[in-house]
Short mmCIF file of C-alpha atoms in Angstrom, two decimals:
data_model
loop_
_atom_site.label_atom_id
_atom_site.label_comp_id
_atom_site.label_asym_id
_atom_site.label_seq_id
_atom_site.Cartn_x
_atom_site.Cartn_y
_atom_site.Cartn_z
CA MET A 8 -3.86 35.53 2.85
CA ALA A 9 -6.52 35.91 5.49
CA GLY A 10 -5.79 38.34 8.33
CA SER A 11 -5.39 36.93 11.80
CA LEU A 12 -8.84 38.15 12.89
CA THR A 13 -10.60 36.23 10.15
CA PRO A 14 -11.72 32.82 11.45
CA ALA A 15 -9.83 29.95 9.81
CA LEU A 16 -13.22 28.31 9.28
CA ARG A 17 -16.75 29.61 9.51
CA LEU A 18 -19.99 27.76 8.78
CA GLU A 19 -23.24 29.69 8.52
CA THR A 20 -26.43 27.58 8.80
CA VAL A 21 -24.96 24.85 6.62
CA SER A 22 -27.15 21.96 5.45
CA PHE A 23 -26.47 18.96 3.26
CA SER A 24 -28.39 15.81 2.25
CA TYR A 25 -27.56 12.58 0.47
CA GLY A 26 -30.84 12.06 -1.39
CA VAL A 27 -33.41 11.80 1.40
CA VAL A 28 -30.81 11.23 4.14
CA ARG A 29 -30.22 14.57 5.89
CA ALA A 30 -26.52 14.54 6.78
CA LEU A 31 -26.18 18.09 8.18
CA VAL A 32 -28.87 20.47 9.36
CA ASP A 33 -28.27 24.19 10.02
CA VAL A 34 -24.73 23.88 11.34
CA SER A 35 -23.04 27.15 12.37
CA LEU A 36 -19.60 27.50 13.92
CA ALA A 37 -16.34 29.45 13.70
CA LEU A 38 -12.76 28.40 14.47
CA ALA A 39 -10.13 31.02 15.37
CA PRO A 40 -6.50 30.88 14.20
CA GLY A 41 -4.44 28.54 16.40
CA GLU A 42 -7.45 26.82 17.97
CA ARG A 43 -7.39 23.04 18.48
CA VAL A 44 -10.82 21.50 18.12
CA ALA A 45 -12.25 17.96 18.04
CA LEU A 46 -15.32 17.10 15.98
CA LEU A 47 -17.06 14.27 17.82
CA GLY A 48 -20.19 12.16 17.41
CA ARG A 49 -21.51 8.70 16.69
CA ASN A 50 -20.92 6.80 13.45
CA GLY A 51 -23.04 8.44 10.78
CA ALA A 52 -23.52 11.72 12.72
CA GLY A 53 -22.30 13.80 9.76
CA LYS A 54 -18.62 14.30 10.68
CA SER A 55 -17.10 13.15 7.41
CA THR A 56 -19.72 15.11 5.44
CA LEU A 57 -18.61 18.25 7.26
CA MET A 58 -15.05 17.49 6.27
CA ARG A 59 -16.02 17.10 2.60
CA LEU A 60 -17.74 20.49 2.76
CA ILE A 61 -14.70 22.19 4.31
CA THR A 62 -12.37 20.80 1.69
CA GLY A 63 -14.71 21.83 -1.13
CA LEU A 64 -15.43 18.30 -2.35
CA ILE A 65 -19.13 18.93 -1.94
CA GLN A 66 -21.09 22.18 -1.80
CA PRO A 67 -23.63 23.03 0.89
CA ALA A 68 -27.27 22.64 -0.12
CA GLY A 69 -28.00 25.58 2.18
CA GLY A 70 -25.85 28.10 4.03
CA THR A 71 -22.22 29.05 3.47
CA VAL A 72 -18.84 27.51 4.27
CA TRP A 73 -16.03 30.05 4.63
CA VAL A 74 -12.45 28.75 4.67
CA GLY A 75 -10.47 31.79 5.72
CA ASP A 76 -11.87 34.59 3.54
CA TRP A 77 -13.05 32.23 0.77
CA ASP A 78 -16.59 31.01 0.22
CA THR A 79 -16.09 27.37 -0.89
CA ARG A 80 -18.96 27.66 -3.35
CA HIS A 81 -16.77 29.55 -5.79
CA ARG A 82 -13.65 27.41 -5.36
CA THR A 83 -12.39 24.01 -6.38
CA PRO A 84 -10.86 21.64 -3.80
CA GLU A 85 -7.51 22.03 -5.59
CA ALA A 86 -7.63 25.83 -5.38
CA LEU A 87 -8.54 25.68 -1.68
CA ALA A 88 -5.61 23.38 -0.94
CA ARG A 89 -3.12 25.28 -3.13
CA SER A 90 -4.04 28.60 -1.58
CA GLY A 91 -2.77 27.34 1.78
CA ARG A 92 -6.16 27.89 3.41
CA VAL A 93 -6.82 24.24 4.23
CA GLY A 94 -4.93 20.96 4.26
CA CYS A 95 -6.68 17.70 4.99
CA VAL A 96 -6.05 14.05 5.66
CA PHE A 97 -8.93 11.73 4.91
CA GLN A 98 -9.88 8.70 6.95
CA HIS A 99 -8.03 6.10 4.92
CA ALA A 100 -5.19 8.27 3.75
CA GLU A 101 -2.73 5.44 4.31
CA GLN A 102 -4.30 3.79 1.26
CA GLN A 103 -3.81 6.86 -0.92
CA LEU A 104 -0.05 7.34 -1.02
CA PHE A 105 1.51 7.07 -4.44
CA GLY A 106 5.08 8.42 -4.18
CA ARG A 107 8.03 6.09 -4.63
CA THR A 108 9.41 7.23 -1.30
CA VAL A 109 7.88 8.82 1.75
CA ARG A 110 9.75 12.04 0.92
CA ASP A 111 8.31 12.03 -2.62
CA ASP A 112 4.83 11.67 -1.27
CA VAL A 113 5.25 14.40 1.32
CA SER A 114 6.72 16.70 -1.38
CA PHE A 115 3.73 16.33 -3.67
CA GLY A 116 1.58 19.04 -2.06
CA PRO A 117 4.12 21.87 -2.00
CA ARG A 118 5.24 21.00 -5.55
CA VAL A 119 1.72 21.11 -6.97
CA ALA A 120 0.96 24.26 -4.99
CA GLY A 121 3.85 25.91 -6.83
CA VAL A 122 6.01 26.51 -3.78
CA PRO A 123 9.55 27.40 -5.00
CA ALA A 124 11.95 24.47 -4.70
CA PRO A 125 14.19 25.63 -1.81
CA GLU A 126 11.18 26.61 0.31
CA ALA A 127 9.38 23.37 -0.62
CA THR A 128 12.41 21.37 0.53
CA ARG A 129 12.45 23.22 3.85
CA ARG A 130 8.74 22.56 4.37
CA VAL A 131 9.11 18.87 3.59
CA GLU A 132 11.99 18.58 6.05
CA ARG A 133 9.97 20.38 8.73
CA ALA A 134 6.98 18.09 8.13
CA LEU A 135 9.09 14.91 8.25
CA ARG A 136 10.76 16.13 11.42
CA ALA A 137 7.46 17.07 13.08
CA LEU A 138 6.22 13.49 12.67
CA GLU A 139 9.65 11.95 13.34
CA LEU A 140 9.74 10.30 9.92
CA GLU A 141 13.26 11.33 8.82
CA ARG A 142 14.46 7.77 9.26
CA HIS A 143 11.80 6.47 6.87
CA ALA A 144 12.04 9.29 4.30
CA GLU A 145 13.72 7.22 1.60
CA GLU A 146 11.61 4.11 2.07
CA HIS A 147 8.76 3.08 -0.20
CA PRO A 148 5.49 3.91 1.59
CA TYR A 149 4.10 0.44 1.02
CA ASP A 150 7.13 -1.18 2.65
CA LEU A 151 6.04 0.53 5.88
CA PRO A 152 3.31 -0.63 8.26
CA PRO A 153 -0.04 1.15 7.66
CA ALA A 154 0.46 3.23 10.81
CA PHE A 155 3.60 4.83 9.38
CA ARG A 156 1.86 5.42 6.05
CA LYS A 157 -0.76 7.26 8.04
CA LEU A 158 1.94 9.47 9.56
CA ALA A 159 3.34 10.04 6.06
CA ALA A 160 -0.10 11.20 4.91
CA LEU A 161 -0.21 13.60 7.89
CA ALA A 162 3.24 14.88 6.95
CA GLY A 163 1.96 15.50 3.42
CA ALA A 164 -0.75 17.80 4.80
CA PHE A 165 1.75 19.47 7.16
CA ALA A 166 4.10 20.20 4.25
CA LEU A 167 1.44 22.40 2.65
CA GLU A 168 1.64 24.51 5.82
CA PRO A 169 -2.04 25.43 5.60
CA ALA A 170 -3.81 27.84 7.96
CA LEU A 171 -6.33 25.10 8.78
CA LEU A 172 -5.56 21.40 9.19
CA VAL A 173 -8.51 18.99 9.04
CA LEU A 174 -7.78 15.40 9.99
CA ASP A 175 -10.28 12.52 9.88
CA GLU A 176 -9.49 9.84 12.49
CA PRO A 177 -5.75 10.57 12.54
CA THR A 178 -5.07 7.98 15.26
CA SER A 179 -6.94 4.89 14.05
CA GLY A 180 -4.49 2.00 13.77
CA LEU A 181 -1.82 3.91 15.72
CA ASP A 182 -0.40 2.59 18.97
CA ARG A 183 -0.05 4.85 21.98
CA ALA A 184 3.52 5.95 21.22
CA LEU A 185 2.49 7.04 17.71
CA ARG A 186 -0.68 8.72 18.99
CA MET A 187 1.47 10.79 21.34
CA ARG A 188 3.70 11.66 18.41
CA VAL A 189 0.66 13.03 16.54
CA THR A 190 -0.40 14.99 19.61
CA ARG A 191 3.04 16.60 19.91
CA ALA A 192 3.09 17.50 16.22
CA LEU A 193 -0.38 19.08 16.37
CA LEU A 194 0.44 21.11 19.49
CA GLU A 195 3.49 22.45 17.67
CA ARG A 196 1.43 23.45 14.63
CA SER A 197 -1.14 25.14 16.82
CA VAL A 198 1.53 27.21 18.58
CA ALA A 199 2.58 28.35 15.10
CA GLY A 200 -0.95 29.71 14.58
CA VAL A 201 -2.43 26.80 12.64
CA THR A 202 -6.03 25.88 13.40
CA VAL A 203 -6.43 22.15 13.96
CA LEU A 204 -9.73 20.31 13.51
CA VAL A 205 -9.67 16.57 14.23
CA ILE A 206 -12.53 14.19 13.64
CA THR A 207 -12.10 11.39 16.15
CA HIS A 208 -13.70 8.69 18.27
CA ASP A 209 -10.59 8.57 20.39
CA LEU A 210 -11.44 10.77 23.37
CA THR A 211 -8.19 9.84 25.11
CA PHE A 212 -6.31 11.35 22.17
CA ALA A 213 -8.70 14.32 22.05
CA ALA A 214 -8.20 15.02 25.76
CA GLU A 215 -4.44 15.21 25.23
CA THR A 216 -4.63 17.27 22.06
CA VAL A 217 -7.53 19.72 21.84
CA GLU A 218 -9.22 22.34 23.98
CA ARG A 219 -12.63 22.61 22.38
CA ALA A 220 -15.25 20.07 21.35
CA LEU A 221 -17.91 20.17 18.66
CA VAL A 222 -20.42 17.32 18.86
CA LEU A 223 -22.67 16.36 15.97
CA ASP A 224 -25.68 14.11 16.37
CA SER A 225 -28.02 13.24 13.50
CA GLY A 226 -26.51 16.07 11.48
CA ARG A 227 -27.07 18.77 14.10
CA LEU A 228 -24.43 20.56 16.14
CA MET A 229 -25.49 19.56 19.67
CA LEU A 230 -22.56 20.99 21.58
CA ASP A 231 -19.79 23.53 21.11
CA GLY A 232 -17.67 24.13 24.19
CA PRO A 233 -14.52 23.33 26.19
CA LEU A 234 -13.60 19.63 25.99
CA PRO A 235 -12.59 19.25 29.69
CA ALA A 236 -16.08 20.41 30.76
CA LEU A 237 -17.70 17.85 28.44
CA LEU A 238 -15.40 15.10 29.75
CA GLY A 239 -16.51 15.94 33.28
CA ASP A 240 -20.15 15.27 32.42
CA ALA A 241 -20.69 11.52 32.03
CA ALA A 242 -24.44 11.80 31.47
CA ARG A 243 -24.04 14.39 28.70
CA LEU A 244 -21.37 12.25 27.02
CA GLU A 245 -23.64 9.21 27.12
CA SER A 246 -26.56 11.13 25.60
CA LEU A 247 -24.32 12.19 22.70
CA GLY A 248 -23.17 8.62 22.01
CA LEU A 249 -19.74 9.23 23.56
CA ALA A 250 -18.04 7.36 26.39
CA LEU A 251 -16.08 8.70 29.33
CA PRO A 252 -12.37 8.18 28.54
CA PRO A 253 -10.25 6.39 31.15
CA VAL A 254 -8.36 9.40 32.54
CA ALA A 255 -11.55 11.40 33.17
CA ALA A 256 -13.20 8.25 34.58
CA LEU A 257 -10.24 7.69 36.92
CA SER A 258 -10.26 11.31 38.10
CA ALA A 259 -13.97 11.15 38.85
CA ALA A 260 -13.85 7.72 40.53
CA LEU A 261 -10.95 8.66 42.82
CA GLY A 262 -12.23 12.20 43.36
CA LEU A 263 -8.97 13.73 42.14
CA PRO A 264 -8.93 17.49 42.81
CA GLY A 265 -9.67 19.55 39.71
CA ARG A 266 -10.92 16.41 37.91
CA PRO A 267 -7.97 16.37 35.46
CA THR A 268 -8.72 15.02 32.00
CA ARG A 269 -5.16 14.95 30.60
CA GLN A 270 -3.02 12.02 31.67
CA VAL A 271 -0.03 14.02 32.86
CA ASP A 272 -2.28 16.20 35.05
CA ALA A 273 -4.03 13.14 36.48
CA ALA A 274 -0.67 11.48 37.22
CA ARG A 275 0.52 14.63 39.00
CA ALA A 276 -2.68 14.83 41.07
CA LEU A 277 -2.45 11.10 41.92
CA ALA A 278 1.15 11.47 43.05
CA ARG A 279 0.37 14.46 45.24
CA VAL A 280 -2.70 12.96 46.85
CA ALA A 281 -0.88 9.65 47.43
CA ALA A 282 1.95 11.54 49.12
CA GLY A 283 -0.55 13.42 51.29
CA ARG A 284 0.37 16.75 49.73
CA PRO A 285 -2.19 19.35 48.74
CA VAL A 286 -3.00 19.57 45.06
CA PRO A 287 -2.70 23.12 43.75
CA MET B 25 -14.49 -28.71 19.12
CA VAL B 26 -12.64 -25.85 17.53
CA ARG B 27 -8.94 -25.41 18.18
CA LEU B 28 -6.19 -23.41 16.51
CA THR B 29 -2.59 -24.34 17.21
CA LEU B 30 0.56 -22.63 16.01
CA ASP B 31 3.67 -24.59 16.72
CA ARG B 32 6.98 -22.74 16.38
CA VAL B 33 5.80 -20.72 13.39
CA THR B 34 8.22 -18.48 11.54
CA PHE B 35 6.89 -16.58 8.54
CA TRP B 36 8.52 -14.48 5.81
CA TYR B 37 6.57 -12.22 3.45
CA PRO B 38 7.51 -12.63 -0.22
CA ALA B 39 10.86 -11.05 -1.13
CA THR B 40 11.84 -10.20 2.44
CA LYS B 41 14.83 -11.43 4.41
CA ALA B 42 13.68 -10.73 7.96
CA PRO B 43 10.80 -12.89 9.16
CA ALA B 44 7.60 -11.11 10.26
CA LEU B 45 6.90 -13.88 12.80
CA ARG B 46 9.62 -15.71 14.69
CA ASP B 47 9.12 -19.02 16.42
CA VAL B 48 5.56 -18.27 17.53
CA SER B 49 3.65 -20.95 19.46
CA LEU B 50 0.13 -20.43 20.72
CA ASP B 51 -3.28 -22.00 20.82
CA VAL B 52 -6.85 -20.77 20.89
CA ALA B 53 -9.52 -23.17 22.11
CA ALA B 54 -13.30 -23.21 21.76
CA GLY B 55 -14.97 -20.80 24.16
CA GLU B 56 -12.03 -18.48 24.74
CA VAL B 57 -11.16 -14.96 23.71
CA VAL B 58 -7.48 -14.24 23.24
CA ALA B 59 -6.22 -10.67 22.75
CA LEU B 60 -3.10 -9.97 20.71
CA VAL B 61 -1.19 -6.81 21.55
CA GLY B 62 1.96 -5.29 20.13
CA THR B 63 3.41 -2.02 18.94
CA VAL B 64 3.08 -1.14 15.27
CA GLY B 65 5.03 -3.65 13.18
CA ALA B 66 5.15 -6.30 15.91
CA GLY B 67 3.37 -8.87 13.74
CA THR B 68 -0.18 -9.05 15.12
CA SER B 69 -1.79 -8.58 11.69
CA THR B 70 0.58 -11.12 10.16
CA LEU B 71 -0.25 -13.63 12.86
CA LEU B 72 -3.96 -13.28 12.08
CA LEU B 73 -3.32 -13.78 8.35
CA VAL B 74 -1.40 -16.96 9.16
CA ALA B 75 -4.16 -18.13 11.53
CA ALA B 76 -6.74 -17.47 8.78
CA ASP B 77 -4.75 -19.60 6.32
CA LEU B 78 -4.31 -16.55 4.06
CA ALA B 79 -0.55 -16.42 4.63
CA PRO B 80 1.26 -17.97 2.90
CA ARG B 81 -1.53 -19.79 0.96
CA VAL B 82 -3.01 -16.66 -0.68
CA ILE B 83 -0.54 -13.84 -0.20
CA GLY B 84 2.61 -15.89 -0.66
CA GLY B 85 5.73 -15.98 1.47
CA ARG B 86 7.27 -18.86 3.33
CA LEU B 87 6.30 -20.55 6.58
CA GLU B 88 8.25 -22.82 8.86
CA GLY B 89 6.64 -24.67 11.74
CA ARG B 90 3.09 -25.95 11.89
CA VAL B 91 -0.37 -24.37 11.83
CA HIS B 92 -3.15 -26.73 12.79
CA PHE B 93 -6.87 -25.95 12.79
CA GLU B 94 -9.52 -28.36 14.02
CA ALA B 95 -13.18 -27.67 13.38
CA PRO B 96 -16.45 -29.59 13.23
CA GLU B 97 -17.61 -30.95 9.89
CA GLU B 98 -20.20 -28.31 8.91
CA ALA B 99 -19.46 -25.77 6.18
CA SER B 100 -19.98 -23.09 8.79
CA GLY B 101 -17.89 -23.39 11.90
CA GLY B 102 -14.72 -22.57 9.95
CA ARG B 103 -12.16 -19.85 10.59
CA ARG B 104 -13.07 -16.38 9.37
CA ILE B 105 -11.15 -13.13 9.46
CA VAL B 106 -12.35 -9.54 9.64
CA LEU B 107 -9.67 -7.32 8.10
CA PRO B 108 -8.79 -3.96 9.66
CA THR B 109 -9.71 -2.25 6.40
CA PRO B 110 -13.45 -2.85 5.93
CA TRP B 111 -13.55 -1.09 2.56
CA THR B 112 -11.21 -3.73 1.11
CA GLN B 113 -13.46 -6.53 2.32
CA VAL B 114 -16.67 -5.33 0.63
CA SER B 115 -17.77 -7.86 -1.98
CA GLY B 116 -18.70 -5.12 -4.44
CA MET B 117 -21.46 -7.47 -5.57
CA ALA B 118 -24.29 -6.08 -3.46
CA PHE B 119 -26.51 -3.04 -3.81
CA THR B 120 -27.80 -3.24 -0.26
CA VAL B 121 -26.32 -3.92 3.15
CA TRP B 122 -28.62 -6.93 3.50
CA ASP B 123 -27.25 -8.50 0.30
CA GLU B 124 -23.70 -7.67 1.34
CA VAL B 125 -24.14 -9.53 4.64
CA ALA B 126 -25.81 -12.40 2.75
CA PHE B 127 -22.85 -12.74 0.39
CA GLY B 128 -20.84 -15.06 2.67
CA PRO B 129 -23.72 -17.30 3.77
CA ALA B 130 -24.93 -17.56 0.14
CA ASN B 131 -21.58 -19.12 -0.68
CA LEU B 132 -21.99 -21.79 1.99
CA GLY B 133 -24.77 -23.51 0.07
CA TRP B 134 -27.47 -22.81 2.66
CA SER B 135 -31.19 -22.61 1.91
CA ARG B 136 -32.76 -19.18 1.34
CA GLU B 137 -34.56 -19.37 4.68
CA GLU B 138 -31.39 -20.24 6.50
CA ILE B 139 -29.48 -17.42 4.83
CA ALA B 140 -32.23 -14.92 5.68
CA ARG B 141 -32.34 -16.07 9.29
CA HIS B 142 -28.57 -15.70 9.70
CA VAL B 143 -28.44 -12.32 7.96
CA ASP B 144 -31.28 -10.83 10.00
CA ARG B 145 -29.74 -12.12 13.21
CA ALA B 146 -26.27 -10.75 12.39
CA LEU B 147 -27.69 -7.32 11.48
CA ALA B 148 -29.65 -7.22 14.73
CA LYS B 149 -26.62 -8.24 16.79
CA LEU B 150 -24.48 -5.45 15.35
CA GLY B 151 -27.30 -2.96 15.85
CA ILE B 152 -27.52 -2.17 12.14
CA ALA B 153 -30.91 -3.61 11.12
CA HIS B 154 -31.87 -0.05 10.16
CA LEU B 155 -29.12 0.00 7.53
CA ALA B 156 -30.39 -3.13 5.74
CA SER B 157 -31.63 -1.37 2.60
CA ARG B 158 -28.79 1.19 2.42
CA GLU B 159 -26.12 1.03 -0.25
CA PRO B 160 -22.76 -0.20 1.18
CA ALA B 161 -20.84 2.46 -0.78
CA ALA B 162 -22.80 5.25 0.92
CA LEU B 163 -22.03 4.20 4.50
CA SER B 164 -19.71 5.91 6.96
CA GLY B 165 -16.49 4.13 7.96
CA GLY B 166 -17.93 2.89 11.25
CA GLU B 167 -21.15 1.70 9.66
CA LEU B 168 -19.21 -0.21 7.02
CA GLN B 169 -17.01 -1.86 9.66
CA ARG B 170 -20.14 -3.13 11.43
CA VAL B 171 -21.51 -4.44 8.11
CA MET B 172 -18.31 -6.37 7.43
CA ILE B 173 -18.35 -7.90 10.91
CA ALA B 174 -22.02 -8.84 10.44
CA GLY B 175 -21.13 -10.55 7.15
CA ILE B 176 -18.59 -12.74 8.92
CA LEU B 177 -20.85 -13.45 11.92
CA ALA B 178 -23.65 -14.52 9.57
CA MET B 179 -21.46 -17.47 8.56
CA ASP B 180 -21.38 -18.81 12.14
CA PRO B 181 -17.59 -18.95 12.37
CA GLY B 182 -16.02 -21.49 14.69
CA LEU B 183 -12.90 -19.38 15.02
CA LEU B 184 -13.25 -15.63 14.63
CA LEU B 185 -10.12 -13.64 13.78
CA LEU B 186 -10.48 -9.89 14.27
CA ASP B 187 -7.89 -7.27 13.35
CA GLU B 188 -8.52 -3.89 15.06
CA PRO B 189 -12.29 -4.45 14.89
CA THR B 190 -13.12 -1.22 16.73
CA ALA B 191 -10.80 1.11 14.78
CA GLU B 192 -13.71 2.86 13.08
CA LEU B 193 -16.40 2.31 15.68
CA ASP B 194 -17.98 4.83 18.00
CA PRO B 195 -18.10 3.92 21.72
CA ALA B 196 -21.55 2.33 21.45
CA GLY B 197 -20.37 0.25 18.50
CA ALA B 198 -17.22 -0.81 20.35
CA ARG B 199 -19.24 -1.82 23.42
CA ILE B 200 -21.59 -3.92 21.26
CA LEU B 201 -18.63 -5.57 19.59
CA TRP B 202 -16.84 -6.57 22.79
CA GLN B 203 -20.07 -7.94 24.27
CA LEU B 204 -20.66 -9.89 21.08
CA VAL B 205 -17.18 -11.39 21.26
CA ARG B 206 -17.99 -12.69 24.78
CA GLU B 207 -21.33 -14.04 23.59
CA LEU B 208 -19.70 -15.91 20.69
CA ALA B 209 -17.20 -17.48 23.06
CA ARG B 210 -20.04 -18.56 25.36
CA GLY B 211 -21.62 -20.17 22.29
CA GLY B 212 -18.45 -22.24 21.77
CA ALA B 213 -16.49 -20.17 19.25
CA GLY B 214 -12.84 -19.29 19.68
CA VAL B 215 -11.84 -15.67 19.17
CA LEU B 216 -8.41 -14.21 18.45
CA VAL B 217 -8.40 -10.42 18.30
CA ALA B 218 -5.61 -7.93 17.66
CA THR B 219 -6.38 -4.58 19.23
CA SER B 220 -4.55 -1.40 20.16
CA ASP B 221 -7.39 -0.59 22.57
CA SER B 222 -5.66 -1.97 25.67
CA ASP B 223 -8.27 -0.29 27.86
CA ALA B 224 -10.95 -2.65 26.55
CA ILE B 225 -8.96 -5.86 27.06
CA PRO B 226 -9.81 -6.51 30.74
CA GLU B 227 -13.52 -6.50 29.88
CA PHE B 228 -13.46 -9.05 27.06
CA ALA B 229 -10.28 -11.17 27.03
CA ASP B 230 -9.52 -14.46 28.78
CA ARG B 231 -5.86 -14.30 27.87
CA VAL B 232 -3.39 -11.81 26.41
CA ILE B 233 -0.47 -12.50 24.09
CA TRP B 234 2.14 -9.78 23.60
CA LEU B 235 4.10 -9.81 20.36
CA GLU B 236 7.31 -7.84 19.97
CA LEU B 237 9.30 -7.90 16.71
CA GLY B 238 7.46 -11.01 15.59
CA ARG B 239 8.08 -12.98 18.79
CA VAL B 240 5.85 -13.80 21.72
CA ALA B 241 7.29 -11.50 24.40
CA ALA B 242 4.82 -12.55 27.10
CA ALA B 243 1.48 -14.29 27.50
CA GLY B 244 -0.88 -14.55 30.40
CA ALA B 245 -4.03 -13.41 32.16
CA PRO B 246 -5.68 -10.10 31.19
CA ALA B 247 -3.88 -8.47 34.13
CA LEU B 248 -0.84 -8.55 31.84
CA VAL B 249 -2.09 -5.23 30.39
CA ALA B 250 -1.13 -3.58 33.69
CA ASP B 251 2.32 -5.16 33.72
CA GLU B 252 5.41 -2.94 34.08
CA ALA B 253 7.04 -4.26 30.90
CA LEU B 254 3.87 -3.77 28.84
CA CYS B 255 3.42 -0.26 30.21
CA ALA B 256 7.04 0.51 29.36
CA ALA B 257 6.26 -0.59 25.79
CA GLU B 258 3.26 1.84 25.74
CA LEU B 259 0.86 -1.12 25.60
CA GLY B 260 -0.56 -0.96 29.11
CA THR B 261 -4.02 0.37 29.91
CA THR B 262 -4.41 4.11 30.41
CA VAL B 263 -5.12 3.59 34.12
CA ALA B 264 -2.02 1.43 34.63
CA ASP B 265 0.06 3.88 32.65
CA THR B 266 -1.23 6.87 34.65
CA TRP B 267 -0.45 5.02 37.90
CA ARG B 268 3.05 4.32 36.66
CA MET B 269 3.50 7.92 35.49
CA ALA B 270 2.53 9.08 38.99
CA GLY B 271 5.40 7.02 40.39
CA LEU B 272 3.08 4.83 42.46
CA ALA B 273 4.20 1.31 43.24
CA ALA B 274 3.50 -1.73 41.03
CA PRO B 275 1.45 -3.83 40.59
CA TYR B 276 -0.57 -1.19 38.78
CA PRO B 277 -4.36 -1.30 38.57
CA ALA B 278 -5.57 -2.21 35.06
CA THR B 279 -8.98 -0.57 35.20
CA VAL B 280 -10.77 2.26 36.99
CA ALA B 281 -12.52 -0.35 39.17
CA ASP B 282 -9.13 -1.85 40.14
CA ALA B 283 -7.85 1.64 40.94
CA VAL B 284 -10.81 2.36 43.22
CA ARG B 285 -10.12 -0.89 45.11
CA ARG B 286 -6.46 0.06 45.49
CA TRP B 287 -7.08 3.66 46.51
CA PRO B 288 -7.49 4.04 50.26
CA ALA B 289 -10.41 6.20 51.33
CA ARG B 290 -9.16 9.70 52.09
#
């Protein structure tokens, strides 16, 4: 396994094209163990292409993708997943479940990765618990609403207990209560040292969940920095095809001290200012 | 004039005992945009399938009560649904986005010129004219969702039924969509839209209907999305919810603009 100083993911001047359409141009970045990062950008900016490169489904036309200490060029997607270096959930994962029960589906990864049975069972339980799916474990996935199938797909990736989790639009179709559930689960994984990379348009979810933002535009990495700073810059957001999420907009419009971007921080600042108390 | 009426509708999916909709009554008239909200499993998608005449007619199941749809005589002007899963709505018959968008209109028996006019207009309205010659299978999720919406718009629907139409869209795409919904209503269409994006509702909806466990739990003006009960169900806007979380008194502001009006200068 990779040592803790090795980035969980490193891209060196990576490029990729679909025929004449240049999807990614000279993208370089590195994610440390335990980091929580959002990959942002307009539709068609190259986000899903980046995900396919990380998971080994496609190979870079130029540059190198390192997942832990492995160069993806010499590895199959299956080997990458089985090695515990990366686990991923694609955009429409809720359409890709095939187990007879949610538990079956979640168990698939560890079983195929050759995890011994008792350990596999523990991992599956942990994954189901992390996404609060215990109650649905014995149900057929397609008897559940799509949002719960989505959570089951997330649990499947969790059960592999990979060093790097890559999730494409994990909150689409989820209501706020379920989005918060995903946030809690990802924070927990991150504390355990897992690197989390989420591709999302949902900046409200991103603000609650991640600390760092990567923004792609026309295949180029236009920004790599702290998410709260980006959320405090409406003009920059606009130029990157992003929109100010409501909490950051509220903080700015009311002049809340510290311009909080997470809801709980904004609520605390609101309460203090309303009560005439200083905000620390 | 277009009008959709559901009168005490209860609906069961095939081989299920518990109904997915229970005693639902509502109507959507020409020129109005009605937002449907509910937690996962509340029945908003089912209600749209019933409104589209796909349930029970196509997918089976059993319906009690009455669904009535009035529309003008033309082949266009009917009720059309955009599913939340654009990749399941692709015809699979087209090699280009232009042909994909033309698929619906071509089935309405229009002249070539009329089809072309509608397709070009729909592509322009969704901001995807530049995708016209691309292959549908090679599009990103958000691009494909816009193509599917364009395909429905190109048929000039009288009643537009949208299920999570912004799920895959970037902010610019979402803004275009909500503006378009208003524009269609101004043109005389009725729109019924299920969305989990409560924050967008005040800017596009005339009315809000809240479903809970298949029943209409409440219905009213867009301000409903700042209501205490809706916030408690995690369906309120982010601003209302933040206000509530701060322990400030109701009524909560629904939007940032409302909050600014409520917030005394300090």
